[in-house]
Coordinates of C-alpha atoms and ligand atoms in Angstrom, one line a residue:
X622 CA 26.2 -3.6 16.9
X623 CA 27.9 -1.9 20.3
X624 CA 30.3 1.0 19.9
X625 CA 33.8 0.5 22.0
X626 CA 35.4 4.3 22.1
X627 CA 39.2 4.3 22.2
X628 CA 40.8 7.4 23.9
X629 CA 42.5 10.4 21.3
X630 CA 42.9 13.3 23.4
X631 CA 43.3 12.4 27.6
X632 CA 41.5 14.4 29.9
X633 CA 45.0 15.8 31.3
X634 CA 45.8 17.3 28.1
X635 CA 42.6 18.7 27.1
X636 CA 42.5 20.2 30.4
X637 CA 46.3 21.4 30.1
X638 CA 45.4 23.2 26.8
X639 CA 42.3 24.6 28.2
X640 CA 44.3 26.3 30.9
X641 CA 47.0 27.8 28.2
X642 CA 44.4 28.7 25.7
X643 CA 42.5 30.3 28.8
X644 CA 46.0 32.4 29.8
X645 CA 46.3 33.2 26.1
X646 CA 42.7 35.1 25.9
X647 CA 43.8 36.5 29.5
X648 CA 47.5 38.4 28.1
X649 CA 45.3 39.3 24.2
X650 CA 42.6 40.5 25.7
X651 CA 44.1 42.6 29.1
X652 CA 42.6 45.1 30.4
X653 CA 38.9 44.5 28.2
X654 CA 35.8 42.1 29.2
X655 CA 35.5 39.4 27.0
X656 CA 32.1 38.4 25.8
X657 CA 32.2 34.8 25.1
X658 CA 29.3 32.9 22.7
X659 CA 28.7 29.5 23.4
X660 CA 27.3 27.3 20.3
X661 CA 25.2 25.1 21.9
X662 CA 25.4 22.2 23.0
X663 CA 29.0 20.9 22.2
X664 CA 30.5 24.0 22.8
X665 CA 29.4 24.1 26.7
X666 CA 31.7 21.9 28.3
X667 CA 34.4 23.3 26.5
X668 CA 33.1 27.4 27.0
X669 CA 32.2 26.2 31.2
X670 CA 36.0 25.0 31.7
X671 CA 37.5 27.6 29.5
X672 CA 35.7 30.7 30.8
X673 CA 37.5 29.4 34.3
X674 CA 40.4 29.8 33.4
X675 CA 39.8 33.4 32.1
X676 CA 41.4 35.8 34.5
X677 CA 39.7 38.9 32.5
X678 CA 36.4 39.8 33.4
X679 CA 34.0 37.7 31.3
X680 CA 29.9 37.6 30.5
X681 CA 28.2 34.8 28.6
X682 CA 25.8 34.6 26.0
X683 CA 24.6 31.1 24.0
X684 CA 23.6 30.6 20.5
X685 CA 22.4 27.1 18.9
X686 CA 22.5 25.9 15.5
X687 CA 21.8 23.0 13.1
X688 CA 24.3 21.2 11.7
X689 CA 24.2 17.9 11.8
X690 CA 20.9 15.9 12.9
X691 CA 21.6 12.6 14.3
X692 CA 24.4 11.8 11.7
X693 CA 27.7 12.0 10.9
X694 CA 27.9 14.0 7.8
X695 CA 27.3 17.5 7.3
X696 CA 24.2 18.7 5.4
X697 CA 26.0 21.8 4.6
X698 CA 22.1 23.6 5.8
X699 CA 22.4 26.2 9.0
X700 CA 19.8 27.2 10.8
X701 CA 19.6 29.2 13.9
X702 CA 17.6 27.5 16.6
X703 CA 18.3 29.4 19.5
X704 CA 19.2 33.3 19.0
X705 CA 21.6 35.2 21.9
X706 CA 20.2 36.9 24.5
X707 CA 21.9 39.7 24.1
X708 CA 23.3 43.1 21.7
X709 CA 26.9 42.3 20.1
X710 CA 27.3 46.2 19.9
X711 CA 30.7 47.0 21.0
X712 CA 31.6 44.1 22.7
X713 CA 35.0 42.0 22.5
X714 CA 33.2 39.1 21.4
X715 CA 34.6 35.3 20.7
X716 CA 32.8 32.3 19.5
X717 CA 33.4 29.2 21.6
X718 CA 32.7 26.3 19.5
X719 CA 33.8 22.4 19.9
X720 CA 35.1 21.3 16.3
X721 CA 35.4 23.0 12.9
X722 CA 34.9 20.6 10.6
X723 CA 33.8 21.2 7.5
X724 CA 33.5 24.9 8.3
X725 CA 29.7 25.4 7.1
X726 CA 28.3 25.8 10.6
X727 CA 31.1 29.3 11.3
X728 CA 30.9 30.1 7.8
X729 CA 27.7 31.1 7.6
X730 CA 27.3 32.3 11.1
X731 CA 30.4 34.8 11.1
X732 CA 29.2 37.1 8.7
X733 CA 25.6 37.3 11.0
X734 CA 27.0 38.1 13.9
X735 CA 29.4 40.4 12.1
X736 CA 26.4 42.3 11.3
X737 CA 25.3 43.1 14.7
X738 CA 28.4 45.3 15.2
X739 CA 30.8 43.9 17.6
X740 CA 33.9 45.4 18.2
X741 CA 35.9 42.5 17.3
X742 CA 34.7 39.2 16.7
X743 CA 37.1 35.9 17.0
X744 CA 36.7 32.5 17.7
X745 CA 38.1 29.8 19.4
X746 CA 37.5 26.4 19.0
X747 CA 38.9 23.4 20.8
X748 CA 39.0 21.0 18.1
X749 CA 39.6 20.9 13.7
X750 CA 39.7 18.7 11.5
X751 CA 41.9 20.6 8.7
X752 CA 40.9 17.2 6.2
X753 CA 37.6 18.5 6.3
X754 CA 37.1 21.6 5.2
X755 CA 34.5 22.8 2.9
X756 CA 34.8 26.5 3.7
X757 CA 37.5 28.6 4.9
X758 CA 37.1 29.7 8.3
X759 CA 39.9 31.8 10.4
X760 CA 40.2 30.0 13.7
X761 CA 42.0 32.4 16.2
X762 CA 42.2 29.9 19.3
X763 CA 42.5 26.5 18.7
X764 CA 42.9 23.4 21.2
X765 CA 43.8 20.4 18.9
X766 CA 44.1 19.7 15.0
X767 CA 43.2 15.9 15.0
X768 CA 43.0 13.1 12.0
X769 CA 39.7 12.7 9.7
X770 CA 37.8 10.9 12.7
X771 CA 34.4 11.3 13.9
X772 CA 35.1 12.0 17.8
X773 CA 33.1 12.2 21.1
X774 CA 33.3 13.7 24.9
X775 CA 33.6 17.3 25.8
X776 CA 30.8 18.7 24.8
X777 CA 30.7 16.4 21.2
X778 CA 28.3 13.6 21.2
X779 CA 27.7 10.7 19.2
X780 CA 23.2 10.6 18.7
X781 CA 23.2 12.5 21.6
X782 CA 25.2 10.1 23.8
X783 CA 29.0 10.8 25.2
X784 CA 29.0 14.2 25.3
X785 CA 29.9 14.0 29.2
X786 CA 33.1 11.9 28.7
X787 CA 35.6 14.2 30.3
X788 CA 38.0 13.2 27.0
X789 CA 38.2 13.4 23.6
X790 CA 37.5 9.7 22.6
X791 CA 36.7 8.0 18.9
X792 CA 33.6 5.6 18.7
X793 CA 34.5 2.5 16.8
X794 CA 31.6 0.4 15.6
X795 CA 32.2 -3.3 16.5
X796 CA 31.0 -5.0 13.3
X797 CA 31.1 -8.8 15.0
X798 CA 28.6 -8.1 17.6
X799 CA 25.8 -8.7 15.7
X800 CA 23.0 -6.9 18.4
Ligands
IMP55 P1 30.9 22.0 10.5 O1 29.8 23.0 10.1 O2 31.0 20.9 9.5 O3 32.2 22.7 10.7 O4 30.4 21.3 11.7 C1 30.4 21.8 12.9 C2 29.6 20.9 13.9 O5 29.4 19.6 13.5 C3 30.2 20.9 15.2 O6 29.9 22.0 16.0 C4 29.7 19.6 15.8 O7 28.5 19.8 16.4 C5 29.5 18.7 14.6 N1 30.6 17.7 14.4 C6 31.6 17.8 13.4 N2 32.5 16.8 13.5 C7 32.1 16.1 14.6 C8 32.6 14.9 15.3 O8 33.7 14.3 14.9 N3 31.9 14.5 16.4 C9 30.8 15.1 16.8 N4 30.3 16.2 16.2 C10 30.9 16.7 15.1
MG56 MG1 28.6 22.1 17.5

């Protein structure tokens, strides 16, 4: 079986919408520094491009969870694998994440970070899938509501693989190669 991956979302308008969501945080957040957590991995190519085109002063911290292992459905179980660096305590803090999907993942990690006293805590994510959702998460930023579709490239891979497409792309499985 190969995969053939058809293009959703082009690299011109992720990129466009990067640069808006970027001058959004800019104008809400003037005259503050912006503390911006990564959720590793997906959400690096997406926090690496947006953090660009932040014209606020900005630091970085990264954060990785479980979710999904090697497969496409959620096992609804979170686990921190890799804790932040550094103290929340009174910083302007917002999650960078790649896709809310069924909303376990930010569910569960809200309230924990929550805990560790930010001043405010938002997040910003570049793609949902609305069809999806288990749990009700409030996403502040957001790139892209898209279809029911399991997607790849910025940051969101596919087993590991396509996470460097500079696109959002869908993987189709072709059933008639029998490989
Ligand atoms: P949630 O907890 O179900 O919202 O899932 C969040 C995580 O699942 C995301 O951070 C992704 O790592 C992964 N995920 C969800 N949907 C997709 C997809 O369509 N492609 C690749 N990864 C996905
Ligand atoms: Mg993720």
């Amino acid at each position: 079986m190969s995969e053939k991956i058809s293009v959703l979302i082009s690299e011109e308008t992720v990129n466009k919408k990067i640069k808006e969501l970027g001058e959004q945080i800019s104008r809400d957040y003037a005259g503050k520094q912006i503390h911006l957590i990564c959720i590793l991995k997906g959400g690096a190519f997406f926090a690496c491009e947006l953090a660009k085109r932040i014209s606020i002063p900005v630091s970085i911290d990264f954060m990785q969870v479980s979710s999904y292992e090697n497969s496409t459905t959620s096992s609804g179980i979170v686990r921190i694998k890799k804790d932040l660096d550094e103290s929340l305590e009174d910083k302007e803090v917002l999650i960078v994440e790649d896709i809310i999907d069924t909303g376990n993942t930010l569910h569960y990690l809200i309230p924990v970070l929550l805990a560790r006293k930010p001043s405010s805590l938002k997040l910003c994510a570049l793609l949902n899938k609305p069809d999806r959702r288990q749990k009700e998460v409030e996403i502040s930023y957001l790139g892209f509501d898209i279809p029911d579709e399991f997607v790849i490239g910025y940051g969101l891979d596919y087993a590991q693989k396509y996470r460097n497409l500079p696109y959002i792309g869908v993987v189709e499985l072709d059933q008639d190669d029998t490989e």
